[in-house]
Short mmCIF file of C-alpha atoms in Angstrom, two decimals:
data_model
loop_
_atom_site.label_atom_id
_atom_site.label_comp_id
_atom_site.label_asym_id
_atom_site.label_seq_id
_atom_site.Cartn_x
_atom_site.Cartn_y
_atom_site.Cartn_z
CA MET A 26 81.30 79.72 115.24
CA THR A 27 80.00 78.29 118.52
CA PRO A 28 80.44 74.52 119.23
CA LEU A 29 76.66 74.00 119.25
CA ARG A 30 76.27 75.54 115.85
CA ALA A 31 79.23 73.68 114.53
CA TRP A 32 77.77 70.45 115.77
CA SER A 33 74.31 71.28 114.15
CA ARG A 34 75.99 71.57 110.84
CA SER A 35 77.75 68.19 111.13
CA PRO A 36 76.84 65.90 108.16
CA MET A 37 76.68 62.97 110.54
CA LEU A 38 74.18 64.57 112.78
CA GLN A 39 72.18 65.68 109.76
CA ALA A 40 72.04 62.13 108.45
CA ALA A 41 70.94 60.82 111.84
CA VAL A 42 68.11 63.53 112.03
CA LEU A 43 66.94 62.79 108.46
CA LEU A 44 66.65 59.07 109.34
CA ALA A 45 64.93 59.75 112.68
CA ILE A 46 62.39 62.03 111.04
CA CYS A 47 61.67 59.30 108.47
CA VAL A 48 61.03 56.74 111.17
CA LEU A 49 58.77 59.01 113.16
CA VAL A 50 56.84 60.57 110.26
CA ASN A 51 56.61 57.74 107.69
CA ASP A 52 56.77 54.54 109.84
CA PRO A 53 58.70 52.51 107.31
CA ASN A 54 57.88 49.22 108.92
CA ALA A 55 54.14 49.78 108.48
CA ILE A 56 54.37 51.29 105.07
CA VAL A 57 56.78 48.78 103.59
CA GLY A 58 54.83 45.80 105.09
CA ASN A 59 51.51 46.96 103.77
CA THR A 60 52.83 47.70 100.24
CA ALA A 61 54.92 44.58 99.76
CA GLY A 62 54.06 42.60 96.70
CA THR A 63 54.29 39.14 98.64
CA PRO A 64 52.31 37.67 101.41
CA VAL A 65 53.33 38.90 104.85
CA ALA A 66 54.48 35.57 106.01
CA ALA A 67 56.47 34.78 102.82
CA GLY A 68 58.56 37.95 102.32
CA GLN A 69 57.83 40.87 104.58
CA ASP A 70 60.80 40.39 106.76
CA GLY A 71 63.17 40.29 103.71
CA GLN A 72 61.50 43.38 102.22
CA LEU A 73 61.94 45.26 105.43
CA ALA A 74 65.58 44.24 105.82
CA LEU A 75 66.31 45.39 102.23
CA TRP A 76 64.59 48.68 102.72
CA TRP A 77 66.48 49.40 105.95
CA THR A 78 69.78 48.43 104.26
CA ALA A 79 69.10 50.91 101.53
CA ALA A 80 68.04 53.58 103.99
CA ALA A 81 71.35 53.01 105.92
CA LEU A 82 73.17 53.53 102.67
CA ALA A 83 71.42 56.80 102.07
CA ALA A 84 72.25 57.97 105.67
CA VAL A 85 75.90 57.11 105.04
CA GLY A 86 75.83 59.08 101.85
CA VAL A 87 74.50 62.15 103.61
CA ALA A 88 77.10 61.72 106.41
CA LEU A 89 80.01 61.53 103.97
CA ARG A 90 78.75 63.90 101.31
CA ARG A 91 81.41 66.61 101.94
CA ARG A 92 84.30 64.09 101.55
CA ARG A 93 83.03 62.26 98.40
CA PRO A 94 80.12 64.10 96.95
CA LEU A 95 79.79 62.29 93.60
CA PRO A 96 80.21 58.71 94.94
CA MET A 97 77.83 59.53 97.78
CA LEU A 98 75.33 60.79 95.22
CA ALA A 99 75.52 57.57 93.41
CA ALA A 100 74.92 55.74 96.76
CA CYS A 101 71.84 57.71 97.49
CA VAL A 102 70.48 57.13 93.96
CA LEU A 103 71.14 53.48 94.41
CA SER A 104 69.25 53.58 97.78
CA ALA A 105 66.23 55.32 96.24
CA GLY A 106 66.29 52.83 93.39
CA VAL A 107 66.11 49.87 95.78
CA HIS A 108 63.13 51.54 97.43
CA VAL A 109 61.39 52.06 94.10
CA ALA A 110 62.12 48.45 93.15
CA GLN A 111 60.33 47.27 96.27
CA ALA A 112 57.13 49.02 95.15
CA ALA A 113 57.32 51.27 98.26
CA PRO A 114 56.56 54.95 98.11
CA LEU A 115 59.40 57.50 98.39
CA MET A 116 59.91 58.66 101.91
CA ILE A 117 61.83 61.37 103.77
CA ILE A 118 65.10 59.42 103.83
CA ASP A 119 64.97 59.48 99.95
CA LEU A 120 65.39 63.24 100.18
CA SER A 121 69.11 62.36 100.54
CA VAL A 122 69.26 62.42 96.62
CA LEU A 123 68.31 66.20 96.66
CA VAL A 124 70.76 66.80 99.50
CA LEU A 125 73.64 65.17 97.61
CA LEU A 126 72.67 66.97 94.35
CA TYR A 127 72.83 70.29 96.19
CA THR A 128 76.23 69.30 97.58
CA VAL A 129 77.54 68.39 94.16
CA ALA A 130 76.29 71.71 92.73
CA THR A 131 78.16 73.58 95.46
CA ARG A 132 81.39 71.67 95.16
CA TYR A 133 81.84 71.04 91.45
CA ALA A 134 81.95 73.12 88.30
CA TRP A 135 78.86 73.91 86.43
CA VAL A 136 79.38 71.22 83.71
CA ILE A 137 79.76 68.36 86.19
CA SER A 138 76.78 69.35 88.38
CA LEU A 139 74.54 69.90 85.32
CA SER A 140 75.52 66.53 83.97
CA ALA A 141 74.58 64.87 87.28
CA LEU A 142 71.24 66.75 87.15
CA THR A 143 70.60 65.46 83.56
CA CYS A 144 71.34 61.92 84.60
CA LEU A 145 68.87 62.16 87.60
CA MET A 146 66.26 63.78 85.32
CA LEU A 147 66.56 60.80 82.93
CA LEU A 148 66.22 58.40 85.85
CA ALA A 149 63.26 60.23 87.21
CA ALA A 150 61.52 60.15 83.80
CA GLY A 151 62.07 56.42 83.45
CA TRP A 152 60.79 55.76 86.96
CA SER A 153 57.74 58.02 86.39
CA LEU A 154 56.85 55.93 83.38
CA TYR A 155 57.41 52.72 85.24
CA GLY A 156 55.18 54.05 88.13
CA GLU A 157 52.26 54.68 85.87
CA ARG A 158 52.02 51.03 84.58
CA PRO A 159 49.82 48.46 86.44
CA ILE A 160 51.97 46.22 88.64
CA PRO A 161 50.93 42.54 88.69
CA GLY A 162 50.25 41.04 92.08
CA PRO A 163 48.11 38.50 94.06
CA SER A 164 44.48 39.13 94.53
CA ASP A 165 44.77 39.60 98.23
CA VAL A 166 47.18 42.46 98.16
CA LEU A 167 44.48 45.03 98.69
CA SER A 168 42.90 43.10 101.53
CA THR A 169 45.22 44.74 104.04
CA GLY A 170 43.62 48.05 103.54
CA PRO A 171 40.76 48.97 105.89
CA GLY A 172 37.28 48.84 104.49
CA LEU A 173 38.24 47.08 101.22
CA SER A 174 36.57 43.87 99.91
CA THR A 175 38.32 41.09 98.16
CA PRO A 176 37.62 41.05 94.40
CA SER A 177 36.09 37.90 93.11
CA GLY A 178 37.22 35.77 90.26
CA PRO A 179 40.71 34.80 89.03
CA LYS A 180 43.83 36.77 89.76
CA GLU A 181 44.16 39.82 87.56
CA VAL A 182 46.57 42.75 87.03
CA MET A 183 45.75 45.83 89.13
CA LYS A 184 47.46 48.74 90.84
CA VAL A 185 48.52 48.03 94.39
CA HIS A 186 47.54 50.19 97.41
CA ARG A 187 50.78 52.07 97.37
CA GLN A 188 49.81 53.72 94.16
CA ALA A 189 47.49 56.29 95.96
CA SER A 190 50.37 57.58 98.13
CA ALA A 191 53.08 57.46 95.39
CA ASP A 192 51.18 59.46 92.73
CA THR A 193 52.45 62.71 94.24
CA TRP A 194 56.06 61.55 94.09
CA SER A 195 56.14 59.66 90.82
CA GLY A 196 54.98 62.54 88.60
CA LEU A 197 57.98 63.71 86.41
CA SER A 198 56.98 67.42 86.97
CA VAL A 199 57.19 67.05 90.82
CA LEU A 200 60.47 65.05 90.71
CA GLY A 201 61.94 67.19 88.03
CA SER A 202 61.03 70.43 89.82
CA ALA A 203 62.57 69.15 93.02
CA LEU A 204 65.76 68.03 91.26
CA VAL A 205 66.12 71.37 89.40
CA ALA A 206 65.43 73.46 92.53
CA SER A 207 68.06 71.49 94.54
CA TRP A 208 70.57 71.92 91.75
CA ALA A 209 69.76 75.61 91.36
CA ILE A 210 70.11 76.44 95.00
CA GLY A 211 73.40 74.61 95.19
CA SER A 212 74.72 76.34 92.02
CA GLY A 213 73.67 79.62 93.36
CA ALA A 214 75.42 79.00 96.66
CA ARG A 215 78.57 78.08 94.69
CA SER A 216 78.36 81.23 92.61
CA ARG A 217 77.92 83.30 95.81
CA ARG A 218 80.79 81.63 97.43
CA ALA A 219 83.00 82.15 94.49
CA TYR A 220 82.01 85.93 94.36
CA LEU A 221 82.74 86.26 98.07
CA ASP A 222 86.05 84.47 97.66
CA GLU A 223 86.86 86.87 94.77
CA LEU A 224 85.96 89.84 96.97
CA HIS A 225 88.11 88.54 99.85
CA ALA A 226 91.00 87.97 97.47
CA HIS A 227 90.62 91.38 96.09
CA ALA A 228 90.59 92.87 99.62
CA GLN A 229 93.68 90.99 100.45
CA ASP A 230 95.42 92.28 97.33
CA LEU A 231 94.38 95.84 98.17
CA GLU A 232 95.62 95.32 101.76
CA ARG A 233 98.95 93.97 100.49
CA GLU A 234 99.23 96.88 98.02
CA ARG A 235 98.51 99.33 100.79
CA ASP A 236 101.21 97.75 103.05
CA GLN A 237 103.66 97.84 100.16
CA GLN A 238 102.95 101.43 99.43
CA ALA A 239 103.27 102.28 103.08
CA ALA A 240 106.71 100.39 103.23
CA LEU A 241 107.89 102.20 100.12
CA ALA A 242 106.79 105.57 101.63
CA VAL A 243 108.56 104.76 104.88
CA ALA A 244 111.70 103.81 102.90
CA ALA A 245 111.63 106.97 100.88
CA GLU A 246 111.12 109.09 104.02
CA ARG A 247 113.99 107.36 105.70
CA ALA A 248 116.20 108.02 102.67
CA ARG A 249 115.26 111.66 102.63
CA ILE A 250 115.89 112.08 106.31
CA SER A 251 119.19 110.24 106.00
CA ARG A 252 120.27 112.65 103.24
CA GLU A 253 119.24 115.63 105.17
CA LEU A 254 120.91 114.55 108.32
CA HIS A 255 124.04 113.61 106.46
CA ASP A 256 124.28 117.00 104.84
CA VAL A 257 123.55 118.91 107.98
CA VAL A 258 125.76 116.88 110.28
CA ALA A 259 128.70 116.36 107.92
CA HIS A 260 128.86 119.89 106.94
CA GLY A 261 128.60 121.20 110.51
CA LEU A 262 131.05 118.71 111.97
CA SER A 263 133.59 119.25 109.26
CA LEU A 264 133.57 123.03 109.95
CA MET A 265 133.80 122.48 113.70
CA VAL A 266 136.79 120.02 113.26
CA ILE A 267 138.63 122.50 111.02
CA GLN A 268 138.02 125.35 113.42
CA ALA A 269 139.03 123.31 116.40
CA GLN A 270 142.32 122.31 114.63
CA GLY A 271 143.02 125.92 113.72
CA GLY A 272 142.23 127.03 117.23
CA ALA A 273 144.50 124.43 118.79
CA ALA A 274 147.31 125.40 116.49
CA ALA A 275 146.97 129.11 117.44
CA LEU A 276 146.36 128.55 121.14
CA ASP A 277 149.97 129.36 122.18
CA ASN A 278 150.91 132.10 119.78
CA HIS A 279 147.54 133.73 118.83
CA PRO A 280 145.04 133.31 121.65
CA ALA A 281 142.62 135.75 119.80
CA ASP A 282 142.36 133.42 116.90
CA THR A 283 141.65 130.59 119.26
CA ARG A 284 138.79 132.58 120.75
CA THR A 285 137.48 133.40 117.27
CA ALA A 286 137.69 129.64 116.35
CA LEU A 287 135.82 128.67 119.44
CA GLU A 288 133.13 131.24 118.73
CA THR A 289 132.84 129.95 115.20
CA ILE A 290 132.51 126.37 116.60
CA VAL A 291 129.76 127.45 118.95
CA ALA A 292 127.82 129.24 116.08
CA THR A 293 128.26 126.27 113.72
CA GLY A 294 127.15 123.84 116.32
CA ARG A 295 124.04 125.86 117.03
CA ASP A 296 123.27 126.21 113.23
CA SER A 297 123.71 122.46 112.77
CA LEU A 298 121.38 121.75 115.68
CA ALA A 299 118.78 124.16 114.27
CA ASP A 300 119.09 122.41 110.86
CA MET A 301 118.71 118.97 112.48
CA ARG A 302 115.60 120.23 114.29
CA ARG A 303 114.13 121.42 110.98
CA VAL A 304 114.80 117.95 109.48
CA LEU A 305 113.23 116.08 112.31
CA ALA A 306 110.37 118.56 112.40
CA ALA A 307 109.36 117.40 108.93
CA VAL A 308 108.45 113.95 110.43
CA GLY A 309 106.83 115.35 113.53
CA GLU A 310 109.67 114.60 116.02
CA VAL A 311 109.85 118.19 117.21
CA ASP A 312 107.57 121.12 117.07
CA ASP A 313 109.62 123.90 115.61
CA ALA A 314 108.89 123.41 111.84
CA TRP A 315 108.20 127.08 111.44
CA HIS A 316 111.86 127.64 110.70
CA PRO A 317 112.43 128.30 107.07
CA GLN A 318 114.32 125.75 104.95
CA PRO A 319 117.63 126.91 103.64
CA GLY A 320 117.93 127.95 100.02
CA LEU A 321 120.04 129.99 97.68
CA THR A 322 119.38 133.07 99.79
CA HIS A 323 121.43 131.39 102.49
CA LEU A 324 124.27 130.48 100.08
CA PRO A 325 126.44 133.63 100.96
CA ALA A 326 126.29 132.69 104.67
CA LEU A 327 127.33 129.10 103.80
CA LEU A 328 130.25 130.35 101.82
CA ALA A 329 131.27 132.74 104.60
CA GLN A 330 131.40 129.80 106.95
CA VAL A 331 133.59 127.86 104.66
CA ASN A 332 135.95 130.85 104.10
CA LYS A 333 136.08 131.33 107.85
CA ALA A 334 136.98 127.67 108.22
CA GLY A 335 140.10 128.15 106.10
CA THR A 336 138.97 127.12 102.68
CA PRO A 337 138.77 129.98 100.24
CA VAL A 338 135.67 129.77 98.04
CA ARG A 339 134.18 132.09 95.53
CA LEU A 340 130.79 132.26 93.90
CA ARG A 341 130.02 133.06 90.25
CA VAL A 342 126.56 133.47 88.90
CA GLU A 343 125.92 133.24 85.10
CA GLY A 344 122.68 134.13 83.43
CA SER A 345 119.59 135.77 84.88
CA PRO A 346 118.63 134.27 88.25
CA VAL A 347 115.06 133.12 88.53
CA THR A 348 112.87 132.04 91.49
CA LEU A 349 113.25 128.23 91.93
CA PRO A 350 110.66 125.93 93.31
CA ALA A 351 111.07 125.26 97.03
CA THR A 352 112.22 121.65 96.58
CA MET A 353 114.81 122.62 94.00
CA ASP A 354 115.97 125.63 95.99
CA LEU A 355 116.73 123.41 98.97
CA SER A 356 118.33 120.69 96.78
CA VAL A 357 120.69 123.24 95.09
CA TYR A 358 121.78 124.49 98.58
CA ARG A 359 122.36 120.94 99.83
CA ILE A 360 124.40 119.96 96.76
CA VAL A 361 126.62 122.98 97.23
CA GLN A 362 126.85 122.42 100.97
CA GLU A 363 127.77 118.68 100.56
CA ALA A 364 130.24 119.38 97.83
CA LEU A 365 132.03 122.05 99.89
CA THR A 366 132.07 119.62 102.87
CA ASN A 367 133.86 117.13 100.71
CA THR A 368 136.30 119.77 99.61
CA MET A 369 137.17 120.73 103.13
CA LYS A 370 137.56 116.97 104.11
CA HIS A 371 139.53 115.69 101.18
CA ALA A 372 141.10 118.46 99.09
CA GLY A 373 143.91 119.10 101.55
CA THR A 374 145.67 122.06 103.08
CA GLY A 375 145.66 125.22 100.93
CA ALA A 376 142.91 124.10 98.52
CA ALA A 377 140.41 126.65 97.21
CA ALA A 378 137.01 126.05 95.78
CA SER A 379 134.66 127.71 93.41
CA VAL A 380 130.84 127.56 92.93
CA VAL A 381 129.32 128.36 89.67
CA LEU A 382 125.54 128.72 89.15
CA THR A 383 124.41 128.91 85.51
CA TYR A 384 120.76 129.93 84.73
CA HIS A 385 119.44 128.82 81.44
CA ASP A 386 115.90 129.10 80.07
CA ALA A 387 114.89 125.59 81.17
CA GLU A 388 117.47 124.42 83.70
CA ILE A 389 120.06 125.51 86.22
CA GLY A 390 123.58 124.29 86.28
CA ILE A 391 125.66 123.77 89.40
CA GLU A 392 129.33 123.27 89.50
CA ILE A 393 131.55 123.00 92.49
CA SER A 394 135.21 122.38 91.87
CA ASP A 395 138.46 122.62 93.80
CA ASN A 396 142.22 122.63 93.07
CA GLY A 397 143.10 120.41 95.94
CA HIS A 398 145.85 117.77 95.83
CA GLY A 399 144.56 115.50 98.53
CA LYS A 400 142.74 112.18 98.30
CA ALA A 401 139.71 112.49 96.13
CA ALA A 402 136.29 111.95 97.54
CA ASN A 403 134.95 108.43 97.31
CA VAL A 404 132.56 108.35 94.36
CA SER A 405 130.45 105.75 96.12
CA GLY A 406 130.22 107.63 99.50
CA ASN A 407 127.09 108.61 101.17
CA GLY A 408 127.47 112.30 100.44
CA LEU A 409 127.77 111.77 96.66
CA ARG A 410 125.11 109.14 96.72
CA GLY A 411 122.68 111.69 98.46
CA MET A 412 123.52 114.25 95.83
CA ARG A 413 122.93 111.85 93.00
CA GLU A 414 119.61 110.79 94.43
CA ARG A 415 118.46 114.36 94.91
CA VAL A 416 119.25 115.19 91.33
CA LYS A 417 117.57 112.00 90.03
CA LEU A 418 114.37 112.80 91.96
CA LEU A 419 114.28 116.20 90.31
CA GLY A 420 114.84 114.71 86.84
CA GLY A 421 118.27 116.20 86.38
CA THR A 422 121.79 114.95 85.50
CA PHE A 423 124.71 114.44 87.85
CA ALA A 424 128.41 113.78 87.50
CA ALA A 425 131.27 113.80 89.92
CA GLY A 426 134.97 113.05 89.55
CA PRO A 427 138.53 114.40 89.12
CA GLY A 428 138.63 117.81 87.31
CA PRO A 429 140.59 118.41 84.06
CA GLN A 430 143.09 120.57 85.83
CA GLY A 431 143.25 118.37 88.94
CA GLY A 432 141.28 118.50 92.10
CA PHE A 433 137.68 117.31 92.15
CA ALA A 434 134.51 118.58 90.50
CA VAL A 435 130.77 118.03 91.09
CA ARG A 436 128.41 118.98 88.22
CA ALA A 437 124.63 118.88 88.18
CA ALA A 438 121.86 120.22 85.95
CA LEU A 439 118.33 120.59 87.19
CA PRO A 440 115.32 121.35 84.99
CA ILE A 441 113.52 124.44 86.11
CA GLN A 442 110.21 123.39 84.54
CA GLY A 443 108.77 119.86 83.95
CA ASP A 444 109.59 117.27 86.49
CA ALA A 445 110.89 119.89 88.92
CA ALA A 446 107.92 122.20 88.62
#
C-alpha cells in the first residue's frame, strides 16, 4: 500500500473530510440560525455553539472508530440526538452514525452488531414520530424565510420552517433503510473478510503440510541413500582390508598370492565405486543410472568374493525359486551382503558362514549364520539397523543375535505378495 493510499484511509482524515463537506454543502451556521426556536438575539449563539460541539463529537467518533467502535457509535448517536433536539435538520456530519454502524458490523459478531442496529431502529422510530408532531414556537419564527408574511392573531402552534427540509430525513422508511443498508454492507464485509482469512489459513496449512511432506521425503531419501552407501562401502572396504592383510602376510613367502590379493583389491574397489555410482545416480548426482541394480542373480558373484577374501561361505536354496519384485530382490541381496560383511569383520579367523534362502508360497526366508568365536556384531550398529529398516519397509520380520550353536545369525522373512508387491 502506497503512503498516499494509506493516508486516504486514515480515520482522522476521513473525519476531517466529512466535517469539511458538511460546512461547504450544508452551511450549518445559516441552517441552525434560521431553524432555531428562539429569537436570534436571545439564543442563536448558544444554539450554534451546541451544534458545533455535537458535530465535533461526531468527528471524534469517526476518527477513533477503529479503536473503540461501540463507544464511538454511542458518541455519534448522542451527537445526532443533540442536533435533533435543537430542531435542526440532519446534515452530512450526522452520517457518522451510519459510518460507525458499518464499523461495528465489520468488527463485532452478528449478535452484537444486530443488537446495535435494533437499538438505532427504535431510536429512529421514536424520532420519526417526534418529528411529525407540531412544534410550539413564537409567531415570528417563520418571518425569517423569504417571501413569507407574518400571521396575524395570537401565538399558535405551527410547524417551523425546518420541517420542509427535514421531512426526507425524518421518515422511518428512509432512516431505517439507511441503517439496514449500512449494517448489511458492514456485515457482508465482515463475512467476506472471515472467508478470505479462512482461505488464507487453509493455504498456510496446505503450505505447511507440503513442507512437512517434503521434509519427510528428504529424510526418507537420506536414510535410503545412507543404507545403500553403508552396504556398498562397508562390504567393499571389508573385502579390501582382508585382502590387503592376506597380501601383506604372503608378500615375503608367496608373492603370487600377494599379486592375486592386489588384483582382488583392485576389482573390489572398482565394483564398490560402480555400486556407489548407482546409488548416487538414483538422486541425480551422476548420469550412469543405466547400470542394473544388484539382485539374487548377483549373489553367486558376491559369495565368490567372500570366499576369495578368506571366509568360506556356502549357499543353500530351499523350495521353488520365484521371481521377486525389484525392490525385494535388491533388499535380499543387500541383507545377505551386509550380514556377510559383519561375519568377515566380527566372526574372527577361520570362521565360516552359510546362507539359506527358503521360498514359501507367500514369503521368502533369509538366514545368514556363522560359526565364529569372535566379538559378536553390535545389535544396534548401522548395518543391522539398515537391514531392520529394509525389512520393516517391506512388511517383513527381522531378528539378529547369537546362534544356538554359537556364532551369530541374521534371520529375515519378507512377504512375496501384499505389502511387497
